[in-house]
Amino acid sequence: MDDVQTIAEEAERATAPDNIFVSLSTQLDNIRKWNQERGWGFSSDDLDAVDLTPSAGDKPLVVDLIAVYLDDDAKLNGVRRTCHELWTVAAAEQPHTWSWDWYWDKWLHRPQPVRLFDGIVHRPGVRRVTVDLGAHFEPGRYISANRVRGHDSAHAEVLAAAAHFPRWVRAMDGQTVPFTWLSGYEVMIWERPSPERLPALSWVGYRQSMSLTADWADHTYKGWASPVCMD
């Protein structure tokens, strides 16, 4: 069997399972809950103004989701605070989790050392976005994040998806549902930019664990997507 035939057969099997996403109204209920529990500071008017009009269409991994983008606080800038908060609420939805920043979080109290990829702007607020969680994924083909990332690369939106859609994370197998890079972020090492590293989200089946690692942006892998924001 040649490579072309193998890839074609894998693509034919690459159909995401049903019921891994929830409605925008359910997501808004989630945001109201987390906003109150986590002290994000959004007002009732802010949340009532969120657009709940679906626009994703019928592609299996293109979804409408409600994401938050937080202001700075006393410890973290808005980008890092958003990343930390969304990871925290996403982690609460899973039986086990692991994040590469555990040392920074536990010992230095400076979690999620990330910045946005060059050209992406952090705009605080809460809004509906349409995201292709399967962008650049081709079953059976190897790609690297550096070859596909750009100004439309998702960042906080991927973590918002993990928080709203825990079944989506648990469905990740690299075949029907890809693992995902957060290509809109760059990892910082000892507070210095490290453009060659980026966060990567996956489900580790034998550990029943959601994992957020600092991956190599120029290495090639099979079974990964680089989600993009479509609006």
PDB file of C-alpha atoms in Angstrom:
ATOM      1  CA  MET A   1       0.000   0.000   0.000  1.00  0.00           C
ATOM      2  CA  ASP A   2       1.559   3.304  -1.053  1.00  0.00           C
ATOM      3  CA  ASP A   3       1.644   6.494   1.036  1.00  0.00           C
ATOM      4  CA  VAL A   4      -1.025   8.269  -1.038  1.00  0.00           C
ATOM      5  CA  GLN A   5      -3.508   5.449  -0.530  1.00  0.00           C
ATOM      6  CA  THR A   6      -2.712   5.277   3.196  1.00  0.00           C
ATOM      7  CA  ILE A   7      -3.277   9.022   3.657  1.00  0.00           C
ATOM      8  CA  ALA A   8      -6.527   8.870   1.685  1.00  0.00           C
ATOM      9  CA  GLU A   9      -7.834   6.034   3.840  1.00  0.00           C
ATOM     10  CA  GLU A  10      -6.857   7.849   7.045  1.00  0.00           C
ATOM     11  CA  ALA A  11      -8.584  11.027   5.816  1.00  0.00           C
ATOM     12  CA  GLU A  12     -11.746   9.030   5.124  1.00  0.00           C
ATOM     13  CA  ARG A  13     -11.753   7.824   8.740  1.00  0.00           C
ATOM     14  CA  ALA A  14     -11.070  11.323  10.123  1.00  0.00           C
ATOM     15  CA  THR A  15     -14.579  12.154  11.258  1.00  0.00           C
ATOM     16  CA  ALA A  16     -14.986  13.764  14.663  1.00  0.00           C
ATOM     17  CA  PRO A  17     -17.396  12.047  17.080  1.00  0.00           C
ATOM     18  CA  ASP A  18     -20.760  13.616  17.846  1.00  0.00           C
ATOM     19  CA  ASN A  19     -21.670  15.557  20.985  1.00  0.00           C
ATOM     20  CA  ILE A  20     -18.226  16.946  21.786  1.00  0.00           C
ATOM     21  CA  PHE A  21     -19.340  20.584  21.619  1.00  0.00           C
ATOM     22  CA  VAL A  22     -22.030  22.552  23.475  1.00  0.00           C
ATOM     23  CA  SER A  23     -24.243  25.467  22.468  1.00  0.00           C
ATOM     24  CA  LEU A  24     -23.380  29.144  22.781  1.00  0.00           C
ATOM     25  CA  SER A  25     -26.088  29.587  25.415  1.00  0.00           C
ATOM     26  CA  THR A  26     -24.530  26.826  27.536  1.00  0.00           C
ATOM     27  CA  GLN A  27     -21.134  28.456  27.055  1.00  0.00           C
ATOM     28  CA  LEU A  28     -22.480  31.801  28.219  1.00  0.00           C
ATOM     29  CA  ASP A  29     -23.795  30.099  31.349  1.00  0.00           C
ATOM     30  CA  ASN A  30     -20.278  28.726  31.870  1.00  0.00           C
ATOM     31  CA  ILE A  31     -18.769  32.199  31.497  1.00  0.00           C
ATOM     32  CA  ARG A  32     -21.229  33.683  33.991  1.00  0.00           C
ATOM     33  CA  LYS A  33     -20.286  30.991  36.504  1.00  0.00           C
ATOM     34  CA  TRP A  34     -16.522  31.321  36.006  1.00  0.00           C
ATOM     35  CA  ASN A  35     -16.719  35.108  36.020  1.00  0.00           C
ATOM     36  CA  GLN A  36     -18.321  35.021  39.446  1.00  0.00           C
ATOM     37  CA  GLU A  37     -16.096  32.281  40.863  1.00  0.00           C
ATOM     38  CA  ARG A  38     -12.807  33.588  39.459  1.00  0.00           C
ATOM     39  CA  GLY A  39     -13.410  37.337  39.783  1.00  0.00           C
ATOM     40  CA  TRP A  40     -12.832  38.175  36.131  1.00  0.00           C
ATOM     41  CA  GLY A  41     -14.688  41.453  36.504  1.00  0.00           C
ATOM     42  CA  PHE A  42     -17.165  41.323  33.623  1.00  0.00           C
ATOM     43  CA  SER A  43     -20.470  43.076  34.292  1.00  0.00           C
ATOM     44  CA  SER A  44     -23.930  41.703  33.557  1.00  0.00           C
ATOM     45  CA  ASP A  45     -24.131  44.164  30.667  1.00  0.00           C
ATOM     46  CA  ASP A  46     -20.854  42.807  29.255  1.00  0.00           C
ATOM     47  CA  LEU A  47     -22.188  39.262  29.294  1.00  0.00           C
ATOM     48  CA  ASP A  48     -25.659  40.163  28.044  1.00  0.00           C
ATOM     49  CA  ALA A  49     -24.024  41.837  25.035  1.00  0.00           C
ATOM     50  CA  VAL A  50     -22.270  38.673  23.810  1.00  0.00           C
ATOM     51  CA  ASP A  51     -23.445  37.712  20.321  1.00  0.00           C
ATOM     52  CA  LEU A  52     -25.042  34.254  20.414  1.00  0.00           C
ATOM     53  CA  THR A  53     -25.687  34.047  16.672  1.00  0.00           C
ATOM     54  CA  PRO A  54     -24.175  30.810  15.307  1.00  0.00           C
ATOM     55  CA  SER A  55     -21.892  31.207  12.287  1.00  0.00           C
ATOM     56  CA  ALA A  56     -19.690  28.102  12.240  1.00  0.00           C
ATOM     57  CA  GLY A  57     -21.582  26.174   9.569  1.00  0.00           C
ATOM     58  CA  ASP A  58     -21.444  22.390   9.413  1.00  0.00           C
ATOM     59  CA  LYS A  59     -17.731  21.573   9.258  1.00  0.00           C
ATOM     60  CA  PRO A  60     -17.084  19.088  12.087  1.00  0.00           C
ATOM     61  CA  LEU A  61     -14.247  20.919  13.895  1.00  0.00           C
ATOM     62  CA  VAL A  62     -15.245  24.515  13.132  1.00  0.00           C
ATOM     63  CA  VAL A  63     -17.012  25.835  16.225  1.00  0.00           C
ATOM     64  CA  ASP A  64     -18.465  28.985  17.712  1.00  0.00           C
ATOM     65  CA  LEU A  65     -17.146  29.614  21.182  1.00  0.00           C
ATOM     66  CA  ILE A  66     -17.162  32.323  23.822  1.00  0.00           C
ATOM     67  CA  ALA A  67     -13.678  33.361  24.902  1.00  0.00           C
ATOM     68  CA  VAL A  68     -12.481  35.831  27.504  1.00  0.00           C
ATOM     69  CA  TYR A  69      -9.480  38.123  27.234  1.00  0.00           C
ATOM     70  CA  LEU A  70      -8.582  39.544  30.648  1.00  0.00           C
ATOM     71  CA  ASP A  71      -6.974  42.762  31.851  1.00  0.00           C
ATOM     72  CA  ASP A  72      -3.679  42.888  33.744  1.00  0.00           C
ATOM     73  CA  ASP A  73      -3.755  42.247  37.480  1.00  0.00           C
ATOM     74  CA  ALA A  74      -1.174  42.846  40.210  1.00  0.00           C
ATOM     75  CA  LYS A  75       0.807  39.707  39.291  1.00  0.00           C
ATOM     76  CA  LEU A  76       0.309  38.985  35.598  1.00  0.00           C
ATOM     77  CA  ASN A  77      -0.185  40.898  32.393  1.00  0.00           C
ATOM     78  CA  GLY A  78      -3.421  40.328  30.523  1.00  0.00           C
ATOM     79  CA  VAL A  79      -2.041  37.696  28.144  1.00  0.00           C
ATOM     80  CA  ARG A  80      -0.575  35.539  30.906  1.00  0.00           C
ATOM     81  CA  ARG A  81      -3.556  36.049  33.200  1.00  0.00           C
ATOM     82  CA  THR A  82      -5.949  34.969  30.446  1.00  0.00           C
ATOM     83  CA  CYS A  83      -3.876  31.879  29.698  1.00  0.00           C
ATOM     84  CA  HIS A  84      -3.646  30.948  33.386  1.00  0.00           C
ATOM     85  CA  GLU A  85      -7.329  31.489  34.125  1.00  0.00           C
ATOM     86  CA  LEU A  86      -8.610  29.569  31.121  1.00  0.00           C
ATOM     87  CA  TRP A  87      -6.206  26.707  31.785  1.00  0.00           C
ATOM     88  CA  THR A  88      -7.402  26.622  35.406  1.00  0.00           C
ATOM     89  CA  VAL A  89     -11.096  26.315  34.509  1.00  0.00           C
ATOM     90  CA  ALA A  90     -10.318  23.812  31.730  1.00  0.00           C
ATOM     91  CA  ALA A  91      -8.256  21.693  34.127  1.00  0.00           C
ATOM     92  CA  ALA A  92     -11.163  21.536  36.572  1.00  0.00           C
ATOM     93  CA  GLU A  93     -13.177  19.703  33.894  1.00  0.00           C
ATOM     94  CA  GLN A  94     -10.708  16.812  33.585  1.00  0.00           C
ATOM     95  CA  PRO A  95      -9.738  13.925  35.905  1.00  0.00           C
ATOM     96  CA  HIS A  96      -6.010  14.673  35.657  1.00  0.00           C
ATOM     97  CA  THR A  97      -3.925  17.439  34.101  1.00  0.00           C
ATOM     98  CA  TRP A  98      -0.310  18.447  33.675  1.00  0.00           C
ATOM     99  CA  SER A  99       1.201  21.721  32.489  1.00  0.00           C
ATOM    100  CA  TRP A 100       4.798  22.490  31.619  1.00  0.00           C
ATOM    101  CA  ASP A 101       4.738  25.617  33.839  1.00  0.00           C
ATOM    102  CA  TRP A 102       4.225  23.745  37.120  1.00  0.00           C
ATOM    103  CA  TYR A 103       7.549  25.020  38.535  1.00  0.00           C
ATOM    104  CA  TRP A 104       6.758  28.626  37.678  1.00  0.00           C
ATOM    105  CA  ASP A 105       3.273  28.249  39.133  1.00  0.00           C
ATOM    106  CA  LYS A 106       4.098  26.395  42.352  1.00  0.00           C
ATOM    107  CA  TRP A 107       7.410  27.925  43.357  1.00  0.00           C
ATOM    108  CA  LEU A 108       7.563  31.355  41.707  1.00  0.00           C
ATOM    109  CA  HIS A 109       3.828  32.137  41.538  1.00  0.00           C
ATOM    110  CA  ARG A 110       4.324  33.305  37.950  1.00  0.00           C
ATOM    111  CA  PRO A 111       2.269  30.827  35.914  1.00  0.00           C
ATOM    112  CA  GLN A 112       1.880  30.517  32.139  1.00  0.00           C
ATOM    113  CA  PRO A 113       5.001  32.278  30.867  1.00  0.00           C
ATOM    114  CA  VAL A 114       3.670  33.103  27.401  1.00  0.00           C
ATOM    115  CA  ARG A 115       3.383  36.054  25.076  1.00  0.00           C
ATOM    116  CA  LEU A 116       1.431  36.471  21.848  1.00  0.00           C
ATOM    117  CA  PHE A 117       2.943  35.581  18.493  1.00  0.00           C
ATOM    118  CA  ASP A 118       4.260  38.642  16.677  1.00  0.00           C
ATOM    119  CA  GLY A 119       1.419  40.699  15.180  1.00  0.00           C
ATOM    120  CA  ILE A 120      -1.406  39.354  17.365  1.00  0.00           C
ATOM    121  CA  VAL A 121      -2.970  41.996  19.628  1.00  0.00           C
ATOM    122  CA  HIS A 122      -4.504  41.324  23.046  1.00  0.00           C
ATOM    123  CA  ARG A 123      -7.909  43.050  23.279  1.00  0.00           C
ATOM    124  CA  PRO A 124      -9.531  42.604  26.707  1.00  0.00           C
ATOM    125  CA  GLY A 125     -13.199  41.656  26.726  1.00  0.00           C
ATOM    126  CA  VAL A 126     -15.560  38.732  26.258  1.00  0.00           C
ATOM    127  CA  ARG A 127     -16.789  37.761  22.809  1.00  0.00           C
ATOM    128  CA  ARG A 128     -17.950  35.029  20.500  1.00  0.00           C
ATOM    129  CA  VAL A 129     -15.377  33.803  18.009  1.00  0.00           C
ATOM    130  CA  THR A 130     -15.462  31.146  15.333  1.00  0.00           C
ATOM    131  CA  VAL A 131     -12.470  28.820  15.459  1.00  0.00           C
ATOM    132  CA  ASP A 132     -11.328  26.005  13.200  1.00  0.00           C
ATOM    133  CA  LEU A 133      -9.945  23.495  15.704  1.00  0.00           C
ATOM    134  CA  GLY A 134      -8.818  21.234  12.877  1.00  0.00           C
ATOM    135  CA  ALA A 135      -6.996  23.834  10.788  1.00  0.00           C
ATOM    136  CA  HIS A 136      -3.901  22.549   8.942  1.00  0.00           C
ATOM    137  CA  PHE A 137      -4.545  18.983  10.135  1.00  0.00           C
ATOM    138  CA  GLU A 138      -4.113  16.384   7.415  1.00  0.00           C
ATOM    139  CA  PRO A 139      -4.420  12.792   8.598  1.00  0.00           C
ATOM    140  CA  GLY A 140      -1.188  10.929   8.000  1.00  0.00           C
ATOM    141  CA  ARG A 141       0.852  14.003   7.061  1.00  0.00           C
ATOM    142  CA  TYR A 142       3.657  15.586   9.071  1.00  0.00           C
ATOM    143  CA  ILE A 143       3.629  19.365   9.623  1.00  0.00           C
ATOM    144  CA  SER A 144       5.379  21.842  11.899  1.00  0.00           C
ATOM    145  CA  ALA A 145       3.727  24.766  13.669  1.00  0.00           C
ATOM    146  CA  ASN A 146       6.229  27.231  12.236  1.00  0.00           C
ATOM    147  CA  ARG A 147       5.141  26.442   8.694  1.00  0.00           C
ATOM    148  CA  VAL A 148       1.473  27.217   9.321  1.00  0.00           C
ATOM    149  CA  ARG A 149       1.263  29.800  12.132  1.00  0.00           C
ATOM    150  CA  GLY A 150       0.258  33.384  11.444  1.00  0.00           C
ATOM    151  CA  HIS A 151      -1.750  36.367  12.657  1.00  0.00           C
ATOM    152  CA  ASP A 152      -4.940  34.278  12.665  1.00  0.00           C
ATOM    153  CA  SER A 153      -3.443  31.547  14.876  1.00  0.00           C
ATOM    154  CA  ALA A 154      -5.578  30.794  17.934  1.00  0.00           C
ATOM    155  CA  HIS A 155      -4.258  31.189  21.477  1.00  0.00           C
ATOM    156  CA  ALA A 156      -6.696  31.855  24.367  1.00  0.00           C
ATOM    157  CA  GLU A 157      -9.460  30.527  22.128  1.00  0.00           C
ATOM    158  CA  VAL A 158      -8.005  26.993  22.287  1.00  0.00           C
ATOM    159  CA  LEU A 159      -8.019  27.080  26.087  1.00  0.00           C
ATOM    160  CA  ALA A 160     -11.569  28.443  26.059  1.00  0.00           C
ATOM    161  CA  ALA A 161     -12.515  25.491  23.859  1.00  0.00           C
ATOM    162  CA  ALA A 162     -10.861  23.099  26.326  1.00  0.00           C
ATOM    163  CA  ALA A 163     -12.859  24.675  29.159  1.00  0.00           C
ATOM    164  CA  HIS A 164     -16.214  24.586  27.370  1.00  0.00           C
ATOM    165  CA  PHE A 165     -15.693  21.273  25.561  1.00  0.00           C
ATOM    166  CA  PRO A 166     -13.982  18.736  27.853  1.00  0.00           C
ATOM    167  CA  ARG A 167     -15.279  15.900  25.654  1.00  0.00           C
ATOM    168  CA  TRP A 168     -13.438  17.440  22.697  1.00  0.00           C
ATOM    169  CA  VAL A 169     -10.154  17.163  24.611  1.00  0.00           C
ATOM    170  CA  ARG A 170     -10.877  13.561  25.633  1.00  0.00           C
ATOM    171  CA  ALA A 171     -11.640  12.698  21.992  1.00  0.00           C
ATOM    172  CA  MET A 172      -8.162  13.749  20.816  1.00  0.00           C
ATOM    173  CA  ASP A 173      -6.419  10.794  19.198  1.00  0.00           C
ATOM    174  CA  GLY A 174      -4.434  12.404  16.375  1.00  0.00           C
ATOM    175  CA  GLN A 175      -6.568  10.573  13.806  1.00  0.00           C
ATOM    176  CA  THR A 176     -10.210  11.632  14.025  1.00  0.00           C
ATOM    177  CA  VAL A 177      -9.625  14.576  16.379  1.00  0.00           C
ATOM    178  CA  PRO A 178      -6.162  16.133  16.196  1.00  0.00           C
ATOM    179  CA  PHE A 179      -4.012  17.279  19.068  1.00  0.00           C
ATOM    180  CA  THR A 180      -3.637  21.058  18.925  1.00  0.00           C
ATOM    181  CA  TRP A 181      -0.879  23.609  19.038  1.00  0.00           C
ATOM    182  CA  LEU A 182      -1.672  27.003  20.540  1.00  0.00           C
ATOM    183  CA  SER A 183       0.228  28.675  17.732  1.00  0.00           C
ATOM    184  CA  GLY A 184      -0.882  32.177  18.690  1.00  0.00           C
ATOM    185  CA  TYR A 185       1.344  31.918  21.797  1.00  0.00           C
ATOM    186  CA  GLU A 186       5.088  31.798  22.277  1.00  0.00           C
ATOM    187  CA  VAL A 187       6.609  30.301  25.413  1.00  0.00           C
ATOM    188  CA  MET A 188       8.953  32.445  27.511  1.00  0.00           C
ATOM    189  CA  ILE A 189      11.940  30.843  29.249  1.00  0.00           C
ATOM    190  CA  TRP A 190      13.142  32.696  32.350  1.00  0.00           C
ATOM    191  CA  GLU A 191      11.128  35.748  31.261  1.00  0.00           C
ATOM    192  CA  ARG A 192      12.866  35.845  27.888  1.00  0.00           C
ATOM    193  CA  PRO A 193      11.070  35.285  24.571  1.00  0.00           C
ATOM    194  CA  SER A 194      11.580  31.818  23.162  1.00  0.00           C
ATOM    195  CA  PRO A 195      10.013  31.911  19.665  1.00  0.00           C
ATOM    196  CA  GLU A 196      11.062  28.335  18.954  1.00  0.00           C
ATOM    197  CA  ARG A 197       8.692  26.993  21.652  1.00  0.00           C
ATOM    198  CA  LEU A 198       4.894  27.074  21.817  1.00  0.00           C
ATOM    199  CA  PRO A 199       2.216  25.459  24.007  1.00  0.00           C
ATOM    200  CA  ALA A 200       0.642  22.246  22.763  1.00  0.00           C
ATOM    201  CA  LEU A 201      -2.573  20.665  24.074  1.00  0.00           C
ATOM    202  CA  SER A 202      -3.186  16.919  24.007  1.00  0.00           C
ATOM    203  CA  TRP A 203      -5.009  14.070  25.700  1.00  0.00           C
ATOM    204  CA  VAL A 204      -2.836  11.278  27.086  1.00  0.00           C
ATOM    205  CA  GLY A 205      -5.099   8.254  27.026  1.00  0.00           C
ATOM    206  CA  TYR A 206      -3.117   5.843  29.188  1.00  0.00           C
ATOM    207  CA  ARG A 207      -2.909   8.505  31.910  1.00  0.00           C
ATOM    208  CA  GLN A 208      -6.448   9.832  31.354  1.00  0.00           C
ATOM    209  CA  SER A 209      -4.847  13.260  31.501  1.00  0.00           C
ATOM    210  CA  MET A 210      -5.005  16.576  29.665  1.00  0.00           C
ATOM    211  CA  SER A 211      -1.498  17.796  28.949  1.00  0.00           C
ATOM    212  CA  LEU A 212      -0.194  21.271  28.098  1.00  0.00           C
ATOM    213  CA  THR A 213       3.430  21.048  27.014  1.00  0.00           C
ATOM    214  CA  ALA A 214       6.037  23.465  25.642  1.00  0.00           C
ATOM    215  CA  ASP A 215       6.606  22.015  22.183  1.00  0.00           C
ATOM    216  CA  TRP A 216       9.188  22.776  19.479  1.00  0.00           C
ATOM    217  CA  ALA A 217       7.661  24.981  16.794  1.00  0.00           C
ATOM    218  CA  ASP A 218       9.934  23.807  13.984  1.00  0.00           C
ATOM    219  CA  HIS A 219       9.729  20.052  14.608  1.00  0.00           C
ATOM    220  CA  THR A 220       7.382  18.065  12.392  1.00  0.00           C
ATOM    221  CA  TYR A 221       4.650  15.852  13.810  1.00  0.00           C
ATOM    222  CA  LYS A 222       1.754  13.752  12.565  1.00  0.00           C
ATOM    223  CA  GLY A 223      -1.733  14.120  14.047  1.00  0.00           C
ATOM    224  CA  TRP A 224      -1.591  17.809  15.022  1.00  0.00           C
ATOM    225  CA  ALA A 225      -3.672  20.863  14.123  1.00  0.00           C
ATOM    226  CA  SER A 226      -2.872  24.559  14.359  1.00  0.00           C
ATOM    227  CA  PRO A 227      -6.283  26.135  15.094  1.00  0.00           C
ATOM    228  CA  VAL A 228      -7.149  29.491  13.550  1.00  0.00           C
ATOM    229  CA  CYS A 229      -9.658  32.235  14.351  1.00  0.00           C
ATOM    230  CA  MET A 230     -12.019  32.763  11.445  1.00  0.00           C
ATOM    231  CA  ASP A 231     -13.527  36.115  12.502  1.00  0.00           C
TER     232      ASP A 231
END
